[in-house]
Short mmCIF file of N, CA, C and O in Angstrom, two decimals:
data_model
loop_
_atom_site.label_atom_id
_atom_site.label_comp_id
_atom_site.label_asym_id
_atom_site.label_seq_id
_atom_site.Cartn_x
_atom_site.Cartn_y
_atom_site.Cartn_z
N UNK A 1384 -38.36 48.91 48.80
CA UNK A 1384 -39.49 49.40 48.02
C UNK A 1384 -39.33 49.02 46.54
O UNK A 1384 -40.31 48.70 45.88
N UNK A 1385 -38.07 49.05 46.06
CA UNK A 1385 -37.86 48.71 44.65
C UNK A 1385 -38.29 47.29 44.34
O UNK A 1385 -38.83 47.01 43.28
N UNK A 1386 -38.08 46.36 45.28
CA UNK A 1386 -38.48 44.96 45.06
C UNK A 1386 -40.00 44.84 44.95
O UNK A 1386 -40.50 44.04 44.17
N UNK A 1387 -40.72 45.63 45.73
CA UNK A 1387 -42.18 45.61 45.65
C UNK A 1387 -42.64 46.09 44.28
O UNK A 1387 -43.49 45.46 43.64
N UNK A 1388 -42.06 47.18 43.79
CA UNK A 1388 -42.45 47.70 42.49
C UNK A 1388 -42.07 46.74 41.37
O UNK A 1388 -42.82 46.58 40.40
N UNK A 1389 -40.92 46.10 41.49
CA UNK A 1389 -40.51 45.13 40.47
C UNK A 1389 -41.46 43.93 40.47
O UNK A 1389 -41.83 43.42 39.41
N UNK A 1390 -41.86 43.47 41.65
CA UNK A 1390 -42.80 42.36 41.74
C UNK A 1390 -44.16 42.75 41.18
O UNK A 1390 -44.80 41.98 40.45
N UNK A 1391 -44.62 43.96 41.51
CA UNK A 1391 -45.90 44.44 40.96
C UNK A 1391 -45.83 44.56 39.45
O UNK A 1391 -46.79 44.22 38.74
N UNK A 1392 -44.69 45.02 38.93
CA UNK A 1392 -44.53 45.11 37.47
C UNK A 1392 -44.62 43.73 36.84
O UNK A 1392 -45.24 43.56 35.78
N UNK A 1393 -44.03 42.73 37.47
CA UNK A 1393 -44.14 41.37 36.96
C UNK A 1393 -45.57 40.89 36.95
O UNK A 1393 -46.05 40.30 35.96
N UNK A 1394 -46.28 41.14 38.03
CA UNK A 1394 -47.68 40.72 38.12
C UNK A 1394 -48.54 41.45 37.09
O UNK A 1394 -49.32 40.82 36.35
N UNK A 1395 -48.42 42.77 37.04
CA UNK A 1395 -49.24 43.54 36.10
C UNK A 1395 -48.87 43.24 34.65
O UNK A 1395 -49.73 43.25 33.77
N UNK A 1396 -47.59 42.97 34.39
CA UNK A 1396 -47.18 42.60 33.04
C UNK A 1396 -47.79 41.28 32.61
O UNK A 1396 -48.31 41.14 31.50
N UNK A 1397 -47.73 40.31 33.50
CA UNK A 1397 -48.30 38.99 33.18
C UNK A 1397 -49.81 39.09 32.97
O UNK A 1397 -50.35 38.52 32.00
N UNK A 1398 -50.50 39.81 33.84
CA UNK A 1398 -51.95 39.91 33.69
C UNK A 1398 -52.32 40.73 32.45
O UNK A 1398 -53.36 40.45 31.82
N UNK A 1399 -51.50 41.71 32.07
CA UNK A 1399 -51.79 42.46 30.84
C UNK A 1399 -51.71 41.53 29.63
O UNK A 1399 -52.55 41.62 28.72
N UNK A 1400 -50.74 40.64 29.62
CA UNK A 1400 -50.62 39.70 28.51
C UNK A 1400 -51.81 38.74 28.50
O UNK A 1400 -52.39 38.44 27.45
N UNK A 1401 -52.18 38.26 29.68
CA UNK A 1401 -53.34 37.36 29.78
C UNK A 1401 -54.61 38.06 29.30
O UNK A 1401 -55.37 37.52 28.49
N UNK A 1402 -54.84 39.29 29.78
CA UNK A 1402 -56.05 40.02 29.38
C UNK A 1402 -56.03 40.37 27.90
O UNK A 1402 -57.06 40.37 27.22
N UNK A 1403 -54.84 40.70 27.37
CA UNK A 1403 -54.72 40.98 25.94
C UNK A 1403 -55.05 39.76 25.10
O UNK A 1403 -55.73 39.85 24.08
N UNK A 1404 -54.57 38.62 25.55
CA UNK A 1404 -54.87 37.37 24.85
C UNK A 1404 -56.37 37.05 24.93
O UNK A 1404 -56.98 36.65 23.93
N UNK A 1405 -56.96 37.27 26.10
CA UNK A 1405 -58.40 37.06 26.24
C UNK A 1405 -59.18 37.94 25.28
O UNK A 1405 -60.15 37.49 24.66
N UNK A 1406 -58.75 39.21 25.16
CA UNK A 1406 -59.48 40.13 24.29
C UNK A 1406 -59.37 39.73 22.83
O UNK A 1406 -60.28 39.98 22.05
N UNK A 1407 -58.28 39.10 22.45
CA UNK A 1407 -58.10 38.70 21.06
C UNK A 1407 -58.79 37.39 20.72
O UNK A 1407 -59.09 37.13 19.56
N UNK A 1408 -59.02 36.57 21.72
CA UNK A 1408 -59.57 35.25 21.45
C UNK A 1408 -60.95 35.07 22.06
O UNK A 1408 -61.95 35.12 21.37
N UNK A 1409 -61.01 34.87 23.35
CA UNK A 1409 -62.28 34.50 24.01
C UNK A 1409 -63.30 35.63 24.02
O UNK A 1409 -64.49 35.39 23.79
N UNK A 1410 -62.86 36.85 24.30
CA UNK A 1410 -63.83 37.93 24.47
C UNK A 1410 -64.34 38.50 23.16
O UNK A 1410 -65.38 39.17 23.14
N UNK A 1411 -63.64 38.25 22.07
CA UNK A 1411 -64.07 38.80 20.79
C UNK A 1411 -65.42 38.23 20.36
O UNK A 1411 -66.10 38.82 19.52
N UNK A 1412 -65.82 37.12 20.94
CA UNK A 1412 -67.11 36.52 20.61
C UNK A 1412 -68.20 36.91 21.60
O UNK A 1412 -69.37 36.65 21.35
N UNK A 1413 -67.78 37.53 22.72
CA UNK A 1413 -68.73 37.86 23.79
C UNK A 1413 -69.06 39.35 23.80
O UNK A 1413 -70.21 39.74 23.98
N UNK A 1414 -68.04 40.19 23.62
CA UNK A 1414 -68.21 41.63 23.75
C UNK A 1414 -68.51 42.27 22.40
O UNK A 1414 -68.10 41.77 21.35
N UNK A 1415 -69.17 43.41 22.44
CA UNK A 1415 -69.38 44.20 21.23
C UNK A 1415 -68.05 44.83 20.82
O UNK A 1415 -67.10 44.85 21.61
N UNK A 1416 -68.00 45.35 19.63
CA UNK A 1416 -66.77 46.01 19.15
C UNK A 1416 -66.40 47.17 20.07
O UNK A 1416 -65.23 47.35 20.42
N UNK A 1417 -67.38 47.94 20.47
CA UNK A 1417 -67.13 49.08 21.36
C UNK A 1417 -66.61 48.61 22.72
O UNK A 1417 -65.64 49.16 23.25
N UNK A 1418 -67.23 47.59 23.28
CA UNK A 1418 -66.77 47.05 24.57
C UNK A 1418 -65.36 46.48 24.46
O UNK A 1418 -64.54 46.65 25.36
N UNK A 1419 -65.08 45.82 23.35
CA UNK A 1419 -63.75 45.25 23.13
C UNK A 1419 -62.70 46.36 23.04
O UNK A 1419 -61.60 46.22 23.59
N UNK A 1420 -63.04 47.47 22.40
CA UNK A 1420 -62.13 48.61 22.32
C UNK A 1420 -61.83 49.16 23.72
O UNK A 1420 -60.69 49.51 24.03
N UNK A 1421 -62.85 49.26 24.56
CA UNK A 1421 -62.67 49.75 25.92
C UNK A 1421 -61.79 48.78 26.71
O UNK A 1421 -60.87 49.19 27.42
N UNK A 1422 -62.04 47.49 26.58
CA UNK A 1422 -61.25 46.48 27.28
C UNK A 1422 -59.79 46.57 26.84
O UNK A 1422 -58.88 46.55 27.67
N UNK A 1423 -59.56 46.69 25.53
CA UNK A 1423 -58.19 46.77 25.00
C UNK A 1423 -57.49 48.05 25.46
O UNK A 1423 -56.28 48.06 25.66
N UNK A 1424 -58.25 49.14 25.64
CA UNK A 1424 -57.66 50.37 26.17
C UNK A 1424 -57.14 50.13 27.58
O UNK A 1424 -56.05 50.59 27.93
N UNK A 1425 -57.90 49.39 28.38
CA UNK A 1425 -57.44 49.04 29.71
C UNK A 1425 -56.16 48.23 29.67
O UNK A 1425 -55.24 48.47 30.45
N UNK A 1426 -56.07 47.30 28.74
CA UNK A 1426 -54.86 46.48 28.59
C UNK A 1426 -53.68 47.35 28.19
O UNK A 1426 -52.58 47.23 28.75
N UNK A 1427 -53.88 48.25 27.23
CA UNK A 1427 -52.81 49.13 26.77
C UNK A 1427 -52.27 49.99 27.92
O UNK A 1427 -51.06 50.07 28.13
N UNK A 1428 -53.17 50.64 28.64
CA UNK A 1428 -52.74 51.51 29.72
C UNK A 1428 -52.08 50.69 30.84
O UNK A 1428 -51.13 51.17 31.48
N UNK A 1429 -52.57 49.48 31.07
CA UNK A 1429 -51.94 48.64 32.08
C UNK A 1429 -50.51 48.32 31.66
O UNK A 1429 -49.59 48.42 32.48
N UNK A 1430 -50.29 47.97 30.40
CA UNK A 1430 -48.94 47.62 29.97
C UNK A 1430 -48.02 48.84 29.96
O UNK A 1430 -46.87 48.76 30.40
N UNK A 1431 -48.50 49.98 29.48
CA UNK A 1431 -47.67 51.19 29.49
C UNK A 1431 -47.18 51.50 30.90
O UNK A 1431 -46.00 51.79 31.13
N UNK A 1432 -48.10 51.42 31.84
CA UNK A 1432 -47.75 51.81 33.20
C UNK A 1432 -47.06 50.71 33.97
O UNK A 1432 -46.38 50.97 34.96
N UNK A 1433 -47.18 49.48 33.49
CA UNK A 1433 -46.37 48.39 34.03
C UNK A 1433 -44.90 48.67 33.69
O UNK A 1433 -44.01 48.49 34.53
N UNK A 1434 -44.65 49.10 32.47
CA UNK A 1434 -43.28 49.43 32.07
C UNK A 1434 -42.75 50.62 32.86
O UNK A 1434 -41.57 50.65 33.25
N UNK A 1435 -43.61 51.60 33.10
CA UNK A 1435 -43.21 52.74 33.93
C UNK A 1435 -42.88 52.28 35.35
O UNK A 1435 -41.89 52.71 35.94
N UNK A 1436 -43.68 51.38 35.89
CA UNK A 1436 -43.45 50.84 37.23
C UNK A 1436 -42.14 50.06 37.27
O UNK A 1436 -41.37 50.15 38.24
N UNK A 1437 -41.86 49.32 36.22
CA UNK A 1437 -40.59 48.60 36.11
C UNK A 1437 -39.42 49.58 36.13
O UNK A 1437 -38.42 49.38 36.83
N UNK A 1438 -39.56 50.67 35.38
CA UNK A 1438 -38.52 51.71 35.36
C UNK A 1438 -38.32 52.34 36.73
O UNK A 1438 -37.18 52.58 37.15
N UNK A 1439 -39.40 52.59 37.44
CA UNK A 1439 -39.30 53.15 38.79
C UNK A 1439 -38.55 52.18 39.70
O UNK A 1439 -37.66 52.58 40.46
N UNK A 1440 -38.89 50.90 39.62
CA UNK A 1440 -38.21 49.90 40.45
C UNK A 1440 -36.72 49.83 40.16
O UNK A 1440 -35.90 49.75 41.09
N UNK A 1441 -36.36 49.89 38.90
CA UNK A 1441 -34.94 49.86 38.52
C UNK A 1441 -34.25 51.14 38.97
O UNK A 1441 -33.14 51.10 39.52
N UNK A 1442 -34.90 52.28 38.76
CA UNK A 1442 -34.32 53.57 39.15
C UNK A 1442 -34.09 53.61 40.66
O UNK A 1442 -33.07 54.12 41.13
N UNK A 1443 -35.00 53.06 41.42
CA UNK A 1443 -34.86 53.05 42.88
C UNK A 1443 -33.68 52.19 43.34
O UNK A 1443 -33.18 52.37 44.45
N UNK A 1444 -33.22 51.26 42.50
CA UNK A 1444 -32.01 50.49 42.83
C UNK A 1444 -30.78 51.39 42.91
O UNK A 1444 -29.83 51.08 43.61
N UNK A 1445 -30.81 52.48 42.14
CA UNK A 1445 -29.65 53.36 42.04
C UNK A 1445 -29.80 54.67 42.77
O UNK A 1445 -28.80 55.32 43.07
N UNK A 1446 -31.02 55.06 43.02
CA UNK A 1446 -31.24 56.38 43.61
C UNK A 1446 -32.53 56.36 44.43
O UNK A 1446 -33.63 56.20 43.88
N UNK A 1447 -32.39 56.51 45.72
CA UNK A 1447 -33.57 56.57 46.59
C UNK A 1447 -34.15 57.98 46.53
O UNK A 1447 -33.44 58.97 46.71
N UNK A 1448 -35.45 58.04 46.24
CA UNK A 1448 -36.10 59.34 46.08
C UNK A 1448 -37.58 59.18 46.40
O UNK A 1448 -38.24 58.30 45.84
N UNK A 1449 -38.10 60.00 47.28
CA UNK A 1449 -39.49 59.87 47.68
C UNK A 1449 -40.45 60.13 46.54
O UNK A 1449 -41.55 59.58 46.50
N UNK A 1450 -40.05 60.96 45.58
CA UNK A 1450 -40.92 61.23 44.43
C UNK A 1450 -41.07 59.99 43.56
O UNK A 1450 -42.13 59.73 43.01
N UNK A 1451 -40.01 59.20 43.47
CA UNK A 1451 -40.09 57.93 42.73
C UNK A 1451 -41.02 56.95 43.42
O UNK A 1451 -41.81 56.26 42.77
N UNK A 1452 -40.93 56.90 44.73
CA UNK A 1452 -41.78 55.98 45.49
C UNK A 1452 -43.25 56.36 45.31
O UNK A 1452 -44.10 55.50 45.04
N UNK A 1453 -43.55 57.64 45.43
CA UNK A 1453 -44.93 58.09 45.26
C UNK A 1453 -45.40 57.82 43.83
O UNK A 1453 -46.52 57.36 43.61
N UNK A 1454 -44.53 58.08 42.85
CA UNK A 1454 -44.89 57.82 41.45
C UNK A 1454 -45.20 56.34 41.25
O UNK A 1454 -46.18 55.98 40.58
N UNK A 1455 -44.40 55.46 41.85
CA UNK A 1455 -44.65 54.02 41.74
C UNK A 1455 -46.00 53.63 42.29
O UNK A 1455 -46.74 52.84 41.67
N UNK A 1456 -46.35 54.18 43.44
CA UNK A 1456 -47.66 53.87 44.02
C UNK A 1456 -48.79 54.45 43.19
O UNK A 1456 -49.86 53.86 43.08
N UNK A 1457 -48.56 55.62 42.60
CA UNK A 1457 -49.60 56.22 41.75
C UNK A 1457 -49.80 55.41 40.47
O UNK A 1457 -50.94 55.25 40.01
N UNK A 1458 -48.72 54.88 39.89
CA UNK A 1458 -48.87 54.02 38.73
C UNK A 1458 -49.65 52.76 39.11
O UNK A 1458 -50.51 52.30 38.35
N UNK A 1459 -49.37 52.21 40.27
CA UNK A 1459 -50.09 51.03 40.75
C UNK A 1459 -51.57 51.36 40.94
O UNK A 1459 -52.45 50.61 40.47
N UNK A 1460 -51.85 52.45 41.61
CA UNK A 1460 -53.22 52.89 41.82
C UNK A 1460 -53.93 53.14 40.49
O UNK A 1460 -55.09 52.75 40.29
N UNK A 1461 -53.22 53.76 39.56
CA UNK A 1461 -53.80 54.03 38.25
C UNK A 1461 -54.17 52.77 37.50
O UNK A 1461 -55.23 52.69 36.88
N UNK A 1462 -53.29 51.76 37.55
CA UNK A 1462 -53.58 50.50 36.88
C UNK A 1462 -54.83 49.87 37.48
O UNK A 1462 -55.74 49.44 36.77
N UNK A 1463 -54.89 49.83 38.80
CA UNK A 1463 -56.04 49.20 39.46
C UNK A 1463 -57.32 49.97 39.16
O UNK A 1463 -58.34 49.37 38.79
N UNK A 1464 -57.29 51.28 39.28
CA UNK A 1464 -58.51 52.07 39.11
C UNK A 1464 -58.89 52.27 37.65
O UNK A 1464 -60.06 52.11 37.29
N UNK A 1465 -57.92 52.65 36.80
CA UNK A 1465 -58.27 52.92 35.40
C UNK A 1465 -58.52 51.62 34.64
O UNK A 1465 -59.61 51.40 34.12
N UNK A 1466 -57.51 50.77 34.58
CA UNK A 1466 -57.66 49.53 33.83
C UNK A 1466 -58.72 48.64 34.45
O UNK A 1466 -59.53 48.04 33.74
N UNK A 1467 -58.73 48.57 35.76
CA UNK A 1467 -59.75 47.78 36.44
C UNK A 1467 -61.16 48.25 36.10
O UNK A 1467 -62.07 47.45 35.93
N UNK A 1468 -61.34 49.54 35.98
CA UNK A 1468 -62.63 50.10 35.61
C UNK A 1468 -63.01 49.69 34.19
O UNK A 1468 -64.16 49.34 33.91
N UNK A 1469 -62.03 49.72 33.28
CA UNK A 1469 -62.30 49.32 31.89
C UNK A 1469 -62.71 47.85 31.83
O UNK A 1469 -63.64 47.48 31.11
N UNK A 1470 -62.03 47.01 32.60
CA UNK A 1470 -62.36 45.58 32.61
C UNK A 1470 -63.74 45.35 33.24
O UNK A 1470 -64.53 44.56 32.74
N UNK A 1471 -63.99 46.05 34.33
CA UNK A 1471 -65.26 45.89 35.02
C UNK A 1471 -66.45 46.33 34.20
O UNK A 1471 -67.50 45.68 34.19
N UNK A 1472 -66.29 47.44 33.48
CA UNK A 1472 -67.40 47.96 32.67
C UNK A 1472 -67.72 47.04 31.50
O UNK A 1472 -68.87 46.94 31.08
N UNK A 1473 -66.71 46.39 30.96
CA UNK A 1473 -66.94 45.59 29.76
C UNK A 1473 -67.21 44.13 30.10
O UNK A 1473 -68.30 43.63 29.88
N UNK A 1474 -66.24 43.46 30.66
CA UNK A 1474 -66.36 42.02 30.90
C UNK A 1474 -67.36 41.68 31.99
O UNK A 1474 -68.14 40.75 31.85
N UNK A 1475 -67.34 42.46 33.06
CA UNK A 1475 -68.25 42.16 34.17
C UNK A 1475 -69.59 42.85 34.04
O UNK A 1475 -70.51 42.60 34.82
N UNK A 1476 -69.71 43.76 33.07
CA UNK A 1476 -70.97 44.44 32.83
C UNK A 1476 -71.35 45.43 33.91
O UNK A 1476 -72.52 45.78 34.05
N UNK A 1477 -70.38 45.90 34.68
CA UNK A 1477 -70.67 46.89 35.72
C UNK A 1477 -70.95 48.23 35.08
O UNK A 1477 -70.38 48.57 34.05
N UNK A 1478 -71.82 49.00 35.70
CA UNK A 1478 -72.02 50.35 35.21
C UNK A 1478 -70.76 51.15 35.54
O UNK A 1478 -69.94 50.73 36.34
N UNK A 1479 -70.62 52.28 34.91
CA UNK A 1479 -69.42 53.10 35.14
C UNK A 1479 -69.31 53.40 36.63
O UNK A 1479 -70.11 54.13 37.19
N UNK A 1480 -68.31 52.81 37.26
CA UNK A 1480 -68.16 52.94 38.71
C UNK A 1480 -67.37 54.18 39.10
O UNK A 1480 -67.15 54.43 40.27
N UNK A 1481 -66.94 54.96 38.12
CA UNK A 1481 -66.33 56.25 38.40
C UNK A 1481 -64.89 56.23 38.83
O UNK A 1481 -64.36 57.26 39.24
N UNK A 1482 -64.21 55.10 38.75
CA UNK A 1482 -62.82 55.06 39.19
C UNK A 1482 -61.84 55.36 38.07
O UNK A 1482 -60.68 55.64 38.34
N UNK A 1483 -62.29 55.32 36.82
CA UNK A 1483 -61.39 55.59 35.70
C UNK A 1483 -60.75 56.99 35.79
O UNK A 1483 -59.54 57.11 35.61
N UNK A 1484 -61.52 58.04 36.08
CA UNK A 1484 -60.88 59.36 36.20
C UNK A 1484 -59.86 59.44 37.33
O UNK A 1484 -58.83 60.11 37.19
N UNK A 1485 -60.12 58.74 38.43
CA UNK A 1485 -59.15 58.72 39.53
C UNK A 1485 -57.87 58.03 39.06
O UNK A 1485 -56.76 58.51 39.32
N UNK A 1486 -58.02 56.91 38.36
CA UNK A 1486 -56.85 56.21 37.84
C UNK A 1486 -56.09 57.04 36.83
O UNK A 1486 -54.87 57.07 36.83
N UNK A 1487 -56.83 57.72 35.95
CA UNK A 1487 -56.18 58.59 34.96
C UNK A 1487 -55.40 59.72 35.62
O UNK A 1487 -54.28 60.04 35.21
N UNK A 1488 -55.99 60.32 36.64
CA UNK A 1488 -55.29 61.37 37.38
C UNK A 1488 -54.05 60.82 38.08
O UNK A 1488 -52.99 61.47 38.09
N UNK A 1489 -54.16 59.62 38.63
CA UNK A 1489 -53.00 58.99 39.27
C UNK A 1489 -51.87 58.78 38.25
O UNK A 1489 -50.69 59.03 38.56
N UNK A 1490 -52.22 58.36 37.04
CA UNK A 1490 -51.20 58.20 35.99
C UNK A 1490 -50.51 59.53 35.70
O UNK A 1490 -49.28 59.61 35.64
N UNK A 1491 -51.30 60.57 35.52
CA UNK A 1491 -50.74 61.89 35.17
C UNK A 1491 -49.81 62.39 36.27
O UNK A 1491 -48.69 62.83 36.00
N UNK A 1492 -50.27 62.33 37.52
CA UNK A 1492 -49.45 62.82 38.62
C UNK A 1492 -48.19 61.96 38.77
O UNK A 1492 -47.10 62.48 39.04
N UNK A 1493 -48.31 60.67 38.53
CA UNK A 1493 -47.13 59.79 38.56
C UNK A 1493 -46.08 60.22 37.56
O UNK A 1493 -44.89 60.31 37.88
N UNK A 1494 -46.51 60.51 36.35
CA UNK A 1494 -45.56 60.97 35.32
C UNK A 1494 -44.94 62.32 35.70
O UNK A 1494 -43.74 62.54 35.49
N UNK A 1495 -45.76 63.21 36.27
CA UNK A 1495 -45.21 64.51 36.69
C UNK A 1495 -44.18 64.34 37.81
O UNK A 1495 -43.17 65.05 37.84
N UNK A 1496 -44.43 63.40 38.69
CA UNK A 1496 -43.46 63.15 39.76
C UNK A 1496 -42.16 62.56 39.23
O UNK A 1496 -41.09 62.76 39.82
N UNK A 1497 -42.24 61.83 38.12
CA UNK A 1497 -41.00 61.36 37.49
C UNK A 1497 -40.16 62.54 37.00
O UNK A 1497 -38.93 62.52 37.08
N UNK A 1498 -40.83 63.57 36.50
CA UNK A 1498 -40.11 64.79 36.09
C UNK A 1498 -39.42 65.41 37.30
O UNK A 1498 -38.23 65.77 37.24
N UNK A 1499 -40.15 65.54 38.40
CA UNK A 1499 -39.57 66.11 39.62
C UNK A 1499 -38.39 65.27 40.09
O UNK A 1499 -37.33 65.81 40.42
N UNK A 1500 -38.53 63.96 40.09
CA UNK A 1500 -37.46 63.07 40.52
C UNK A 1500 -36.23 63.24 39.63
O UNK A 1500 -35.10 63.27 40.11
N UNK A 1501 -36.45 63.38 38.34
CA UNK A 1501 -35.34 63.55 37.40
C UNK A 1501 -34.62 64.87 37.64
O UNK A 1501 -33.39 64.95 37.59
N UNK A 1502 -35.38 65.93 37.90
CA UNK A 1502 -34.78 67.24 38.12
C UNK A 1502 -34.04 67.32 39.45
O UNK A 1502 -33.11 68.10 39.63
N UNK A 1503 -34.44 66.52 40.41
CA UNK A 1503 -33.81 66.52 41.72
C UNK A 1503 -32.65 65.51 41.80
O UNK A 1503 -31.95 65.46 42.80
N UNK A 1504 -32.48 64.71 40.75
CA UNK A 1504 -31.43 63.69 40.73
C UNK A 1504 -30.05 64.36 40.74
O UNK A 1504 -29.81 65.30 40.02
N UNK A 1505 -29.19 63.84 41.61
CA UNK A 1505 -27.83 64.43 41.71
C UNK A 1505 -26.80 63.41 41.33
O UNK A 1505 -26.86 62.28 41.56
#
């Protein structure tokens, strides 16, 4: 499972850099300032949680814990739903598809499960 999370962290990290670069160069001429802010928020949250996913993958190398596994999947779900929603609303012009709150909740529960995993660590 740790290899999957490490691979996902690599993928999400690379795409966060690509999307961040797009927002600074190509999209700054296409999107409004407000839309660009929303897009950049998606990039920020994607990168923050990519690093969290990387940490989960590394931690799983040393300690197998179901709370870590669930947290890793929640971070993945959060990136797809929250950041994906930000990208879809701005770049693709989709109306609010309602997945951002689900992604945000996934992020929060993932972080709470890291607390549980830490407290149960022996």
